[in-house]
CSV table of C-alpha atoms and ligand atoms in Angstrom, one decimal:
chain,number,residue,atom,x,y,z
A,70,MET,CA,-199.8,74.4,-59.1
A,71,LYS,CA,-199.8,76.8,-62.0
A,72,LEU,CA,-197.0,79.1,-61.0
A,73,GLY,CA,-198.1,81.9,-63.2
A,74,ASP,CA,-201.4,82.2,-61.4
A,75,SER,CA,-200.0,82.8,-58.0
A,76,ALA,CA,-200.2,86.3,-56.8
A,77,GLU,CA,-196.8,85.8,-55.2
A,78,ASN,CA,-195.4,85.5,-58.7
A,79,PHE,CA,-196.4,89.0,-59.8
A,80,GLU,CA,-193.9,90.6,-57.5
A,81,ASN,CA,-191.9,92.9,-59.6
A,82,GLU,CA,-189.2,90.9,-61.2
A,83,ALA,CA,-187.2,94.0,-62.0
A,84,THR,CA,-186.8,94.7,-58.3
A,85,LEU,CA,-186.3,91.1,-57.3
A,86,GLN,CA,-183.3,90.7,-59.5
A,87,LEU,CA,-181.3,93.5,-57.8
A,88,ASP,CA,-179.7,93.4,-54.4
A,89,SER,CA,-180.1,96.0,-51.7
A,90,ASN,CA,-177.3,98.1,-53.4
A,91,GLY,CA,-179.1,98.0,-56.8
A,92,GLU,CA,-176.6,95.4,-58.2
A,93,LEU,CA,-177.7,92.6,-60.4
A,94,ARG,CA,-177.9,89.3,-58.4
A,95,HIS,CA,-180.3,87.4,-60.6
A,96,LEU,CA,-181.2,88.1,-64.3
A,97,LEU,CA,-184.9,87.7,-64.6
A,98,THR,CA,-185.9,90.4,-67.1
A,99,LEU,CA,-184.5,93.3,-69.1
A,100,LYS,CA,-187.5,95.3,-68.2
A,101,GLY,CA,-186.5,97.9,-65.7
A,102,LEU,CA,-182.8,97.4,-66.1
A,103,ASP,CA,-181.3,100.8,-66.6
A,104,LYS,CA,-179.2,102.0,-69.5
A,105,ALA,CA,-176.0,102.0,-67.5
A,106,THR,CA,-176.4,98.4,-66.5
A,107,LEU,CA,-177.3,97.3,-70.0
A,108,THR,CA,-174.4,99.2,-71.5
A,109,GLN,CA,-172.0,97.8,-68.9
A,110,LEU,CA,-173.1,94.2,-69.6
A,111,LEU,CA,-172.6,94.8,-73.4
A,112,ASP,CA,-169.2,96.3,-72.8
A,113,GLU,CA,-168.2,93.3,-70.7
A,114,ALA,CA,-169.5,90.9,-73.2
A,115,GLU,CA,-167.6,92.6,-76.0
A,116,GLN,CA,-164.4,91.9,-74.1
A,117,TYR,CA,-165.1,88.2,-74.5
A,118,LEU,CA,-165.3,88.4,-78.3
A,119,THR,CA,-162.3,87.2,-80.2
A,120,SER,CA,-161.7,87.2,-84.0
A,121,PRO,CA,-163.3,84.3,-86.0
A,122,GLY,CA,-161.0,81.2,-86.0
A,123,SER,CA,-159.0,82.3,-83.0
A,124,VAL,CA,-159.0,80.7,-79.6
A,125,PRO,CA,-162.1,81.7,-77.6
A,126,ALA,CA,-161.6,84.1,-74.7
A,127,ARG,CA,-161.2,82.4,-71.3
A,128,SER,CA,-160.8,83.4,-67.7
A,129,ARG,CA,-160.7,81.6,-64.3
A,130,SER,CA,-163.2,84.0,-62.7
A,131,LEU,CA,-165.7,81.3,-61.8
A,132,GLU,CA,-163.2,78.6,-60.8
A,133,GLY,CA,-164.7,76.4,-58.1
A,134,ARG,CA,-168.2,77.6,-58.8
A,135,THR,CA,-170.9,75.5,-60.4
A,136,VAL,CA,-173.4,76.4,-63.1
A,137,GLY,CA,-176.6,74.3,-63.3
A,138,ASN,CA,-178.5,74.2,-66.6
A,139,LEU,CA,-182.2,73.4,-66.0
A,140,PHE,CA,-184.0,73.4,-69.3
A,141,PHE,CA,-187.6,72.3,-69.0
A,142,GLU,CA,-188.2,73.2,-72.6
A,143,PRO,CA,-186.0,72.3,-75.6
A,144,SER,CA,-183.0,74.4,-76.5
A,145,THR,CA,-179.8,74.3,-78.6
A,146,ARG,CA,-178.3,77.7,-78.6
A,147,THR,CA,-179.1,79.0,-75.1
A,148,ARG,CA,-178.2,75.8,-73.3
A,149,ALA,CA,-175.0,75.1,-75.3
A,150,SER,CA,-173.9,78.7,-74.9
A,151,PHE,CA,-174.5,78.7,-71.1
A,152,ASP,CA,-172.5,75.5,-71.0
A,153,LEU,CA,-169.6,76.9,-72.9
A,154,ALA,CA,-169.8,80.3,-71.0
A,155,GLY,CA,-169.5,78.5,-67.7
A,156,LYS,CA,-166.7,76.3,-68.8
A,157,ARG,CA,-164.8,79.2,-70.4
A,158,LEU,CA,-165.0,81.0,-67.0
A,159,GLY,CA,-163.5,78.0,-65.3
A,160,ALA,CA,-166.8,76.8,-63.6
A,161,ASP,CA,-168.1,73.3,-63.4
A,162,VAL,CA,-171.2,72.9,-65.4
A,163,LEU,CA,-174.1,70.5,-64.7
A,164,ASN,CA,-176.6,69.9,-67.5
A,165,LEU,CA,-179.6,68.3,-65.9
A,166,ASP,CA,-181.3,65.9,-68.3
A,167,VAL,CA,-184.9,66.8,-67.5
A,168,ASN,CA,-186.3,63.8,-69.4
A,169,THR,CA,-184.4,61.3,-67.2
A,170,SER,CA,-184.6,63.4,-64.0
A,171,SER,CA,-186.8,62.8,-61.0
A,172,ARG,CA,-189.1,65.6,-62.2
A,173,LYS,CA,-190.6,62.8,-64.3
A,174,LYS,CA,-191.4,61.0,-61.1
A,175,GLY,CA,-193.3,64.0,-59.8
A,176,GLU,CA,-190.6,65.9,-57.9
A,177,SER,CA,-191.5,69.6,-57.7
A,178,ILE,CA,-189.4,72.2,-59.3
A,179,LEU,CA,-188.4,73.6,-55.8
A,180,ASP,CA,-187.3,70.2,-54.5
A,181,THR,CA,-185.2,69.9,-57.7
A,182,ILE,CA,-183.7,73.3,-57.0
A,183,TYR,CA,-183.1,72.5,-53.3
A,184,THR,CA,-181.4,69.2,-54.3
A,185,LEU,CA,-179.0,71.0,-56.6
A,186,GLU,CA,-178.4,73.7,-54.0
A,187,ALA,CA,-177.3,70.9,-51.6
A,188,MET,CA,-174.8,69.9,-54.2
A,189,GLN,CA,-173.5,73.5,-54.1
A,190,VAL,CA,-174.7,74.6,-57.5
A,191,ASP,CA,-174.3,78.4,-57.4
A,192,PHE,CA,-176.1,79.5,-60.7
A,193,MET,CA,-179.4,78.1,-61.7
A,194,VAL,CA,-180.0,78.7,-65.4
A,195,VAL,CA,-183.7,78.0,-65.9
A,196,ARG,CA,-185.9,77.7,-69.0
A,197,ASP,CA,-189.5,76.8,-68.5
A,198,ALA,CA,-192.8,77.1,-70.3
A,199,GLY,CA,-194.5,78.6,-67.2
A,200,ALA,CA,-194.9,82.3,-66.6
A,201,GLY,CA,-193.2,83.4,-63.4
A,202,VAL,CA,-191.0,80.3,-62.9
A,203,PRO,CA,-187.6,82.0,-62.8
A,204,ALA,CA,-188.9,84.6,-60.3
A,205,TYR,CA,-190.6,81.9,-58.2
A,206,ILE,CA,-187.3,80.1,-58.0
A,207,ALA,CA,-185.3,83.3,-57.3
A,208,ARG,CA,-187.6,83.9,-54.3
A,209,HIS,CA,-186.8,80.6,-52.8
A,210,VAL,CA,-183.1,80.0,-53.3
A,211,SER,CA,-180.4,80.6,-50.7
A,212,ASP,CA,-178.5,83.8,-50.5
A,213,HIS,CA,-175.5,82.4,-52.4
A,214,VAL,CA,-177.5,81.2,-55.4
A,215,SER,CA,-178.2,83.2,-58.5
A,216,VAL,CA,-181.0,82.5,-60.9
A,217,LEU,CA,-180.7,83.3,-64.6
A,218,ASN,CA,-183.8,83.3,-66.9
A,219,ALA,CA,-183.0,81.3,-70.0
A,220,GLY,CA,-186.4,81.7,-71.6
A,221,GLU,CA,-189.7,82.2,-69.7
A,222,ALA,CA,-193.0,81.2,-71.4
A,223,ASP,CA,-193.9,84.1,-73.8
A,224,ILE,CA,-192.8,86.6,-71.2
A,225,SER,CA,-189.0,87.2,-71.6
A,226,HIS,CA,-185.6,85.8,-72.7
A,227,PRO,CA,-183.2,88.4,-71.3
A,228,THR,CA,-179.9,86.9,-72.4
A,229,GLN,CA,-181.3,86.6,-76.0
A,230,GLY,CA,-182.3,90.3,-75.7
A,231,LEU,CA,-178.7,91.2,-74.6
A,232,LEU,CA,-177.1,89.3,-77.4
A,233,ASP,CA,-179.5,90.9,-79.9
A,234,LEU,CA,-178.5,94.3,-78.5
A,235,LEU,CA,-174.8,93.5,-78.7
A,236,THR,CA,-175.1,92.3,-82.3
A,237,ILE,CA,-176.9,95.5,-83.3
A,238,ARG,CA,-174.4,97.6,-81.5
A,239,LEU,CA,-171.5,96.0,-83.3
A,240,HIS,CA,-173.1,97.0,-86.7
A,241,LYS,CA,-174.9,100.2,-86.0
A,242,VAL,CA,-173.4,103.2,-84.2
A,243,ASP,CA,-176.2,105.1,-82.7
A,244,PHE,CA,-179.2,103.4,-81.2
A,245,GLY,CA,-181.1,106.7,-81.1
A,246,GLU,CA,-181.2,106.8,-84.9
A,247,LEU,CA,-182.4,103.2,-85.5
A,248,ILE,CA,-185.6,101.8,-86.8
A,249,VAL,CA,-185.9,98.2,-85.8
A,250,ALA,CA,-188.6,96.0,-87.5
A,251,ILE,CA,-189.5,92.7,-85.8
A,252,VAL,CA,-191.7,90.4,-87.9
A,253,GLY,CA,-193.4,87.2,-87.1
A,254,ASP,CA,-195.3,85.7,-84.2
A,255,ILE,CA,-195.0,88.7,-81.9
A,256,GLN,CA,-197.8,87.6,-79.6
A,257,HIS,CA,-196.1,84.4,-78.4
A,258,SER,CA,-192.5,85.7,-78.6
A,259,ARG,CA,-190.4,86.2,-75.5
A,260,VAL,CA,-187.5,87.2,-77.8
A,261,ALA,CA,-189.6,90.1,-79.1
A,262,MET,CA,-190.5,91.2,-75.6
A,263,SER,CA,-186.9,91.2,-74.3
A,264,ALA,CA,-185.6,92.9,-77.5
A,265,LEU,CA,-188.3,95.6,-77.1
A,266,HIS,CA,-187.4,96.2,-73.5
A,267,GLY,CA,-183.7,96.5,-74.2
A,268,LEU,CA,-184.1,98.6,-77.3
A,269,GLN,CA,-186.4,101.1,-75.6
A,270,THR,CA,-184.0,101.5,-72.7
A,271,LEU,CA,-181.1,102.2,-75.1
A,272,GLY,CA,-183.3,104.9,-76.8
A,273,VAL,CA,-184.0,103.4,-80.2
A,274,ALA,CA,-186.0,105.7,-82.5
A,275,GLU,CA,-188.7,103.2,-83.4
A,276,VAL,CA,-189.6,99.5,-82.8
A,277,ARG,CA,-192.1,98.1,-85.3
A,278,LEU,CA,-193.9,94.8,-84.4
A,279,ILE,CA,-195.2,93.3,-87.6
A,280,SER,CA,-197.5,90.2,-87.8
A,281,PRO,CA,-200.7,88.9,-89.1
A,282,PRO,CA,-203.6,90.1,-86.9
A,283,ALA,CA,-204.0,86.7,-85.3
A,284,LEU,CA,-200.4,86.9,-84.0
A,285,ALA,CA,-200.3,90.5,-83.0
A,286,PRO,CA,-199.4,91.4,-79.4
A,287,ASP,CA,-201.7,92.9,-76.8
A,288,PRO,CA,-201.0,96.7,-77.2
A,289,GLU,CA,-200.9,97.1,-73.4
A,290,LYS,CA,-197.9,94.7,-73.2
A,291,VAL,CA,-195.8,96.7,-75.7
A,292,PRO,CA,-196.2,100.4,-74.9
A,293,GLY,CA,-194.2,102.6,-77.2
A,294,ALA,CA,-193.9,100.1,-80.0
A,295,ARG,CA,-195.7,100.4,-83.4
A,296,ILE,CA,-198.0,97.5,-84.2
A,297,MET,CA,-198.3,96.8,-87.9
A,298,ASP,CA,-199.8,94.2,-90.2
A,299,SER,CA,-198.1,95.0,-93.4
A,300,LEU,CA,-194.5,93.8,-93.9
A,301,ASP,CA,-193.9,96.1,-96.8
A,302,ASP,CA,-194.8,99.1,-94.6
A,303,GLY,CA,-192.9,97.8,-91.7
A,304,LEU,CA,-189.7,97.3,-93.6
A,305,ARG,CA,-189.6,100.9,-95.0
A,306,ASP,CA,-186.3,102.6,-94.0
A,307,ALA,CA,-185.6,99.9,-91.4
A,308,ASP,CA,-182.0,99.5,-90.2
A,309,VAL,CA,-182.5,96.2,-88.4
A,310,VAL,CA,-184.9,93.5,-89.4
A,311,MET,CA,-185.6,90.5,-87.1
A,312,ALA,CA,-187.6,87.5,-88.2
A,313,LEU,CA,-189.3,85.3,-85.7
A,314,ARG,CA,-190.7,81.8,-86.1
A,315,ILE,CA,-194.3,80.9,-85.3
A,316,GLN,CA,-194.3,79.4,-81.8
A,317,ARG,CA,-196.6,76.5,-82.5
A,318,GLU,CA,-196.0,75.0,-79.1
A,319,ARG,CA,-197.6,78.0,-77.4
A,320,ILE,CA,-200.6,78.3,-79.8
A,321,GLY,CA,-203.7,76.4,-78.8
A,322,ASN,CA,-205.9,77.3,-81.8
A,323,LEU,CA,-204.3,77.9,-85.2
A,324,ASP,CA,-207.5,79.6,-86.6
A,325,GLY,CA,-206.7,82.8,-88.4
A,326,ILE,CA,-203.0,81.9,-88.9
A,327,PRO,CA,-202.2,81.8,-92.6
A,328,GLY,CA,-200.9,78.5,-94.2
A,329,ILE,CA,-197.2,78.2,-95.0
A,330,ASP,CA,-197.3,79.6,-98.6
A,331,GLU,CA,-199.6,82.5,-97.7
A,332,TYR,CA,-197.5,83.2,-94.6
A,333,PHE,CA,-194.3,83.4,-96.6
A,334,ALA,CA,-195.9,85.5,-99.3
A,335,ASN,CA,-197.1,88.1,-96.8
A,336,PHE,CA,-194.7,87.9,-93.8
A,337,GLY,CA,-191.7,86.0,-95.1
A,338,LEU,CA,-188.4,87.9,-95.3
A,339,SER,CA,-186.6,87.5,-98.6
A,340,HIS,CA,-183.9,89.3,-100.6
A,341,LYS,CA,-186.6,90.9,-102.8
A,342,ARG,CA,-188.5,92.2,-99.7
A,343,MET,CA,-185.4,93.5,-98.0
A,344,LYS,CA,-184.9,96.0,-100.8
A,345,ILE,CA,-187.6,98.0,-99.1
A,346,ALA,CA,-185.4,98.3,-96.0
A,347,LYS,CA,-182.3,100.5,-95.9
A,348,ALA,CA,-179.5,99.3,-98.2
A,349,ASP,CA,-177.3,98.5,-95.2
A,350,ALA,CA,-180.0,96.9,-93.1
A,351,ILE,CA,-179.0,93.8,-91.1
A,352,VAL,CA,-181.1,90.6,-90.9
A,353,MET,CA,-181.5,88.9,-87.6
A,354,HIS,CA,-183.2,85.7,-86.4
A,355,PRO,CA,-182.9,84.2,-82.8
A,356,GLY,CA,-183.2,80.7,-84.1
A,357,PRO,CA,-184.3,78.0,-84.6
A,358,MET,CA,-185.3,79.1,-88.1
A,359,ASN,CA,-187.9,77.6,-90.3
A,360,ARG,CA,-186.4,78.3,-93.8
A,361,GLY,CA,-189.1,79.0,-96.4
A,362,ILE,CA,-191.7,80.1,-93.8
A,363,GLU,CA,-190.5,83.2,-91.9
A,364,ILE,CA,-187.2,83.6,-93.9
A,365,GLU,CA,-185.8,82.7,-97.2
A,366,GLY,CA,-182.8,80.4,-96.8
A,367,ALA,CA,-180.6,82.4,-99.2
A,368,LEU,CA,-181.3,85.6,-97.2
A,369,ALA,CA,-180.5,83.8,-93.9
A,370,ASP,CA,-177.1,82.8,-95.4
A,371,GLY,CA,-176.5,86.0,-97.3
A,372,PRO,CA,-174.2,89.0,-96.7
A,373,SER,CA,-176.8,91.1,-94.8
A,374,SER,CA,-177.5,88.2,-92.3
A,375,VAL,CA,-175.9,88.4,-88.8
A,376,ILE,CA,-177.6,85.3,-87.6
A,377,THR,CA,-174.5,83.3,-86.9
A,378,GLU,CA,-172.9,86.4,-85.2
A,379,GLN,CA,-175.9,86.4,-82.9
A,380,VAL,CA,-175.0,82.9,-81.8
A,381,THR,CA,-171.3,83.8,-81.3
A,382,ASN,CA,-172.3,86.9,-79.3
A,383,GLY,CA,-174.6,84.7,-77.2
A,384,VAL,CA,-171.6,82.9,-75.5
A,385,ALA,CA,-169.9,86.3,-74.8
A,386,VAL,CA,-173.1,87.7,-73.3
A,387,ARG,CA,-173.7,84.7,-71.1
A,388,MET,CA,-170.1,84.9,-69.9
A,389,ALA,CA,-170.6,88.6,-69.0
A,390,VAL,CA,-173.9,87.9,-67.2
A,391,LEU,CA,-172.4,85.0,-65.2
A,392,ASP,CA,-169.4,87.3,-64.3
A,393,ARG,CA,-171.7,90.2,-63.3
A,394,VAL,CA,-174.0,88.2,-61.0
A,395,ALA,CA,-171.0,86.4,-59.5
A,396,LYS,CA,-169.4,89.8,-58.7
A,397,THR,CA,-172.6,90.9,-57.0
A,398,MET,CA,-172.8,87.7,-54.9
A,399,GLY,CA,-169.2,88.0,-53.9
A,400,THR,CA,-168.4,84.7,-55.5
A,401,ARG,CA,-165.6,85.9,-57.7
B,175,LIG,N1,-182.8,81.6,-79.5
B,175,LIG,C1,-183.0,80.5,-78.7
B,175,LIG,O1,-183.4,80.6,-77.5
B,175,LIG,O2,-182.6,79.3,-79.2
B,175,LIG,P1,-182.7,77.9,-78.5
B,175,LIG,O3,-184.2,77.6,-78.3
B,175,LIG,O4,-182.0,77.0,-79.4
B,175,LIG,O5,-182.0,78.1,-77.2
């Protein structure tokens, strides 16, 4: 079955993730989450940040609970940070090795979930290439189980969106003043979608989505954003610049996509190009990076880059999300 084609899967994820009191019980999307909820999650995440080199923040709020990491697509940052987030909250963490799991013998995703439920896994952290998979699972789990979307096709990556918002908030005071430029493969980027949803809810002045025409988004999927095909125009007066990699794993036909040299010449972020943006603009990238294609290595490692901070903030955000849904479920 192709989950994304099922009418059942188009049920509004924004509603499905809330309980009857409007509290977050799953995290499926940032779309539709209100400003107060986003701000509260960012505030809670900020409390889990400690100064570089110091001992990471810990609590016992999830003691006795179990976090299951189910990554049906590769990951370094998201998987490792959910692992650390769970452990730093005192939970047991199960990292299912999908390549050696019974999924390879044809077991369905729901039977996999029910099997883990029977082992009293409370939080299912799911990454999958199929659209609608986190919501599909959320509709089928028991009342005590919470589903967290760790990257859904090209649809959304809500915890990445939250860590991007937190990183921006730590560097820029007023979202209402900000021009955010996102450059790269917008069409296939779940990161861009979640960033857009979160930034718009927090009232950002302008989001620019910059790409070659072959990688531009469907305008109907990005209402309110400015779609552009010139990086120089897109960088003008930008406060925040986020580079994205080309998601080759989601592109069937590479026709119309520039080769590496041409791509870097026209859409690659570099020190030279960043002079067009505001002098204090920050440079972001969700990772993994392809240095020399979408971003110059020296820029990624330079003083305007907040890329490693994004990674650090990812652990804090995932701790805050686990804490929040656990509170809703009454499991902490
Ligand atoms: N940004 C992000 O999702 O990275 P990983 O694929 O390494 O988890």
